[in-house]
Amino acid sequence: MPANVQTDLAFILFLPAFCIVGALYCFYPRTPRHALRWIADLAVLAFAAVVSVVATRWGFRTATGVGGALWKQVLATLLAFACFFGFVGIGALVRRPWLRRTP
């Protein structure tokens, strides 16, 4: 298997979970809905996805061979989850007071 496919496999396998969480992040809370909110939500999700891919590749490259070849995929997946959910969580925490201020 080519190296670039192996490094992105952890992200690709969990892309449906990231899409579900991203959709929930965008759709809740239901109000207010304005263009600036959609742009901000999509920017947070895009940034979270990019950071997640970078973390996946970094984790795959830095994993030692102690646990075998599977350990590289496990570490890459854990880092992808941590980065994606961490940035979406931070985005949700920052968005909450911002939505209260915005008319």
Coordinates of N, CA, C and O in Angstrom, one line a residue, residues 35-103:
A35 N -25.7 34.7 7.7 CA -24.5 34.3 6.8 C -23.2 34.3 7.6 O -22.4 33.4 7.4
L36 N -23.0 35.2 8.5 CA -21.8 35.3 9.2 C -21.6 34.0 10.1 O -20.5 33.5 10.2
R37 N -22.7 33.5 10.7 CA -22.6 32.3 11.5 C -22.2 31.1 10.6 O -21.3 30.3 11.0
W38 N -22.8 31.0 9.4 CA -22.4 29.9 8.5 C -21.0 29.9 8.1 O -20.3 28.9 8.0
I39 N -20.5 31.1 7.8 CA -19.1 31.3 7.4 C -18.2 30.9 8.5 O -17.2 30.2 8.3
A40 N -18.5 31.3 9.7 CA -17.7 31.0 10.9 C -17.7 29.5 11.2 O -16.7 28.9 11.5
D41 N -18.9 28.9 11.1 CA -19.0 27.5 11.4 C -18.2 26.7 10.3 O -17.5 25.7 10.7
L42 N -18.3 27.0 9.1 CA -17.5 26.3 8.0 C -16.0 26.5 8.2 O -15.2 25.6 7.9
A43 N -15.6 27.7 8.6 CA -14.2 28.0 8.9 C -13.7 27.1 10.0 O -12.6 26.6 9.9
V44 N -14.5 27.0 11.1 CA -14.0 26.2 12.2 C -13.9 24.7 11.7 O -12.9 24.0 12.1
L45 N -14.9 24.2 11.0 CA -14.8 22.8 10.5 C -13.7 22.6 9.5 O -13.0 21.6 9.6
A46 N -13.4 23.5 8.7 CA -12.3 23.4 7.7 C -11.0 23.4 8.5 O -10.1 22.6 8.2
F47 N -10.8 24.3 9.4 CA -9.6 24.4 10.2 C -9.4 23.1 11.0 O -8.3 22.5 11.1
A48 N -10.5 22.6 11.6 CA -10.4 21.3 12.4 C -10.0 20.2 11.5 O -9.3 19.3 11.9
A49 N -10.6 20.1 10.3 CA -10.2 19.0 9.3 C -8.8 19.1 8.9 O -8.1 18.1 8.9
V50 N -8.3 20.3 8.6 CA -6.9 20.4 8.2 C -5.9 20.1 9.3 O -5.0 19.3 9.2
V51 N -6.2 20.5 10.5 CA -5.4 20.2 11.7 C -5.5 18.7 12.0 O -4.5 18.1 12.3
S52 N -6.6 18.1 11.8 CA -6.8 16.7 12.0 C -5.9 15.9 11.0 O -5.3 14.9 11.4
V53 N -5.9 16.3 9.8 CA -5.1 15.6 8.8 C -3.6 15.7 9.1 O -2.9 14.8 9.0
V54 N -3.2 16.9 9.5 CA -1.8 17.1 9.8 C -1.4 16.3 11.0 O -0.4 15.7 11.1
A55 N -2.3 16.2 12.0 CA -2.0 15.4 13.2 C -2.0 13.9 12.9 O -1.2 13.2 13.4
T56 N -2.8 13.5 12.0 CA -2.8 12.1 11.5 C -1.5 11.8 10.9 O -0.9 10.7 11.2
R57 N -1.1 12.6 10.0 CA 0.2 12.3 9.3 C 1.4 12.4 10.2 O 2.3 11.5 10.2
W58 N 1.4 13.3 11.2 CA 2.4 13.4 12.2 C 2.4 12.2 13.1 O 3.5 11.6 13.3
G59 N 1.3 11.8 13.5 CA 1.2 10.6 14.4 C 1.7 9.3 13.7 O 2.3 8.5 14.3
F60 N 1.3 9.2 12.4 CA 1.8 8.0 11.7 C 3.3 8.0 11.5 O 3.9 7.0 11.6
R61 N 3.9 9.2 11.3 CA 5.3 9.2 11.1 C 6.1 9.0 12.3 O 7.2 8.5 12.3
T62 N 5.6 9.5 13.5 CA 6.3 9.5 14.7 C 6.1 8.3 15.5 O 6.8 8.1 16.5
A63 N 5.1 7.4 15.2 CA 4.8 6.2 16.0 C 6.0 5.3 15.9 O 6.5 5.0 14.8
T64 N 6.4 4.7 17.0 CA 7.4 3.7 17.0 C 6.8 2.4 16.7 O 5.6 2.2 16.8
G65 N 7.7 1.5 16.3 CA 7.2 0.1 15.9 C 7.0 -0.8 17.0 O 6.9 -2.0 16.8
V66 N 6.8 -0.3 18.3 CA 6.7 -1.2 19.5 C 5.5 -2.1 19.4 O 5.6 -3.3 19.7
G67 N 4.4 -1.5 19.0 CA 3.1 -2.3 18.9 C 2.9 -2.9 17.5 O 1.8 -3.4 17.3
G68 N 3.8 -2.8 16.6 CA 3.6 -3.4 15.3 C 3.0 -2.3 14.4 O 2.9 -1.1 14.7
A69 N 2.7 -2.7 13.2 CA 2.2 -1.8 12.2 C 0.8 -1.2 12.6 O 0.5 -0.1 12.2
L70 N 0.0 -1.9 13.4 CA -1.3 -1.4 13.7 C -1.2 -0.2 14.7 O -2.0 0.7 14.7
W71 N -0.1 -0.1 15.5 CA 0.0 1.0 16.4 C 0.1 2.3 15.7 O -0.4 3.3 16.2
K72 N 0.7 2.3 14.5 CA 0.8 3.6 13.8 C -0.6 4.1 13.4 O -0.9 5.3 13.5
Q73 N -1.5 3.2 13.0 CA -2.9 3.6 12.7 C -3.7 4.0 13.9 O -4.4 4.9 13.9
V74 N -3.4 3.3 15.0 CA -4.1 3.6 16.3 C -3.7 5.0 16.7 O -4.6 5.9 17.1
L75 N -2.4 5.3 16.8 CA -2.0 6.6 17.2 C -2.5 7.7 16.2 O -2.9 8.8 16.7
A76 N -2.4 7.5 14.9 CA -2.9 8.5 14.0 C -4.4 8.7 14.2 O -4.8 9.9 14.1
T77 N -5.2 7.7 14.4 CA -6.6 7.8 14.6 C -6.9 8.6 15.9 O -7.7 9.5 15.9
L78 N -6.2 8.3 17.0 CA -6.4 9.0 18.2 C -6.1 10.5 18.1 O -6.8 11.3 18.6
L79 N -5.0 10.8 17.4 CA -4.6 12.2 17.2 C -5.7 12.9 16.3 O -6.0 14.1 16.6
A80 N -6.2 12.2 15.3 CA -7.2 12.8 14.4 C -8.4 13.1 15.2 O -9.0 14.2 15.1
F81 N -8.9 12.2 16.0 CA -10.1 12.4 16.9 C -9.8 13.6 17.9 O -10.7 14.5 18.0
A82 N -8.7 13.5 18.5 CA -8.4 14.6 19.5 C -8.4 16.0 18.9 O -9.0 16.9 19.5
C83 N -7.7 16.1 17.8 CA -7.6 17.4 17.2 C -8.9 17.9 16.6 O -9.3 19.0 16.8
F84 N -9.7 17.0 15.9 CA -10.9 17.4 15.4 C -11.9 17.8 16.4 O -12.5 18.9 16.4
F85 N -12.1 16.9 17.4 CA -13.1 17.2 18.4 C -12.7 18.3 19.4 O -13.5 19.1 19.9
G86 N -11.4 18.5 19.6 CA -10.9 19.6 20.4 C -11.1 20.9 19.7 O -11.6 21.8 20.4
F87 N -10.9 21.0 18.4 CA -11.1 22.3 17.8 C -12.6 22.6 17.6 O -13.0 23.7 17.7
V88 N -13.4 21.6 17.3 CA -14.8 21.8 17.2 C -15.4 22.2 18.6 O -16.2 23.1 18.7
G89 N -14.9 21.6 19.7 CA -15.3 21.9 21.0 C -14.9 23.4 21.4 O -15.7 24.1 22.0
I90 N -13.7 23.7 21.0 CA -13.3 25.1 21.3 C -14.1 26.1 20.5 O -14.6 27.1 21.0
G91 N -14.4 25.7 19.2 CA -15.3 26.6 18.4 C -16.7 26.7 19.0 O -17.3 27.8 19.0
A92 N -17.2 25.6 19.6 CA -18.5 25.7 20.2 C -18.5 26.6 21.4 O -19.5 27.3 21.7
L93 N -17.5 26.5 22.2 CA -17.3 27.3 23.4 C -17.2 28.8 23.1 O -17.7 29.7 23.7
V94 N -16.5 29.1 22.0 CA -16.3 30.5 21.6 C -17.6 31.0 20.9 O -17.9 32.2 21.1
R95 N -18.3 30.2 20.2 CA -19.5 30.6 19.5 C -20.6 30.9 20.4 O -21.4 31.8 20.1
R96 N -20.7 30.2 21.6 CA -21.8 30.5 22.5 C -22.0 31.9 22.9 O -23.0 32.5 22.8
P97 N -20.9 32.5 23.5 CA -21.1 34.0 23.9 C -21.3 34.9 22.7 O -22.0 35.9 22.7
W98 N -20.6 34.5 21.6 CA -20.7 35.3 20.3 C -22.2 35.3 19.8 O -22.7 36.4 19.4
L99 N -22.9 34.2 19.9 CA -24.2 34.1 19.4 C -25.2 34.9 20.3 O -26.2 35.4 19.9
R100 N -24.8 35.0 21.6 CA -25.7 35.7 22.5 C -25.6 37.2 22.3 O -26.6 37.9 22.5
R101 N -24.5 37.7 21.8 CA -24.3 39.1 21.6 C -24.9 39.5 20.2 O -25.3 40.6 20.0
T102 N -24.8 38.6 19.3 CA -25.2 39.0 17.9 C -26.8 39.0 17.8 O -27.5 38.1 18.3
P103 N -27.3 40.1 17.2 CA -28.8 40.2 17.1 C -29.4 39.3 16.1 O -28.8 38.8 15.2

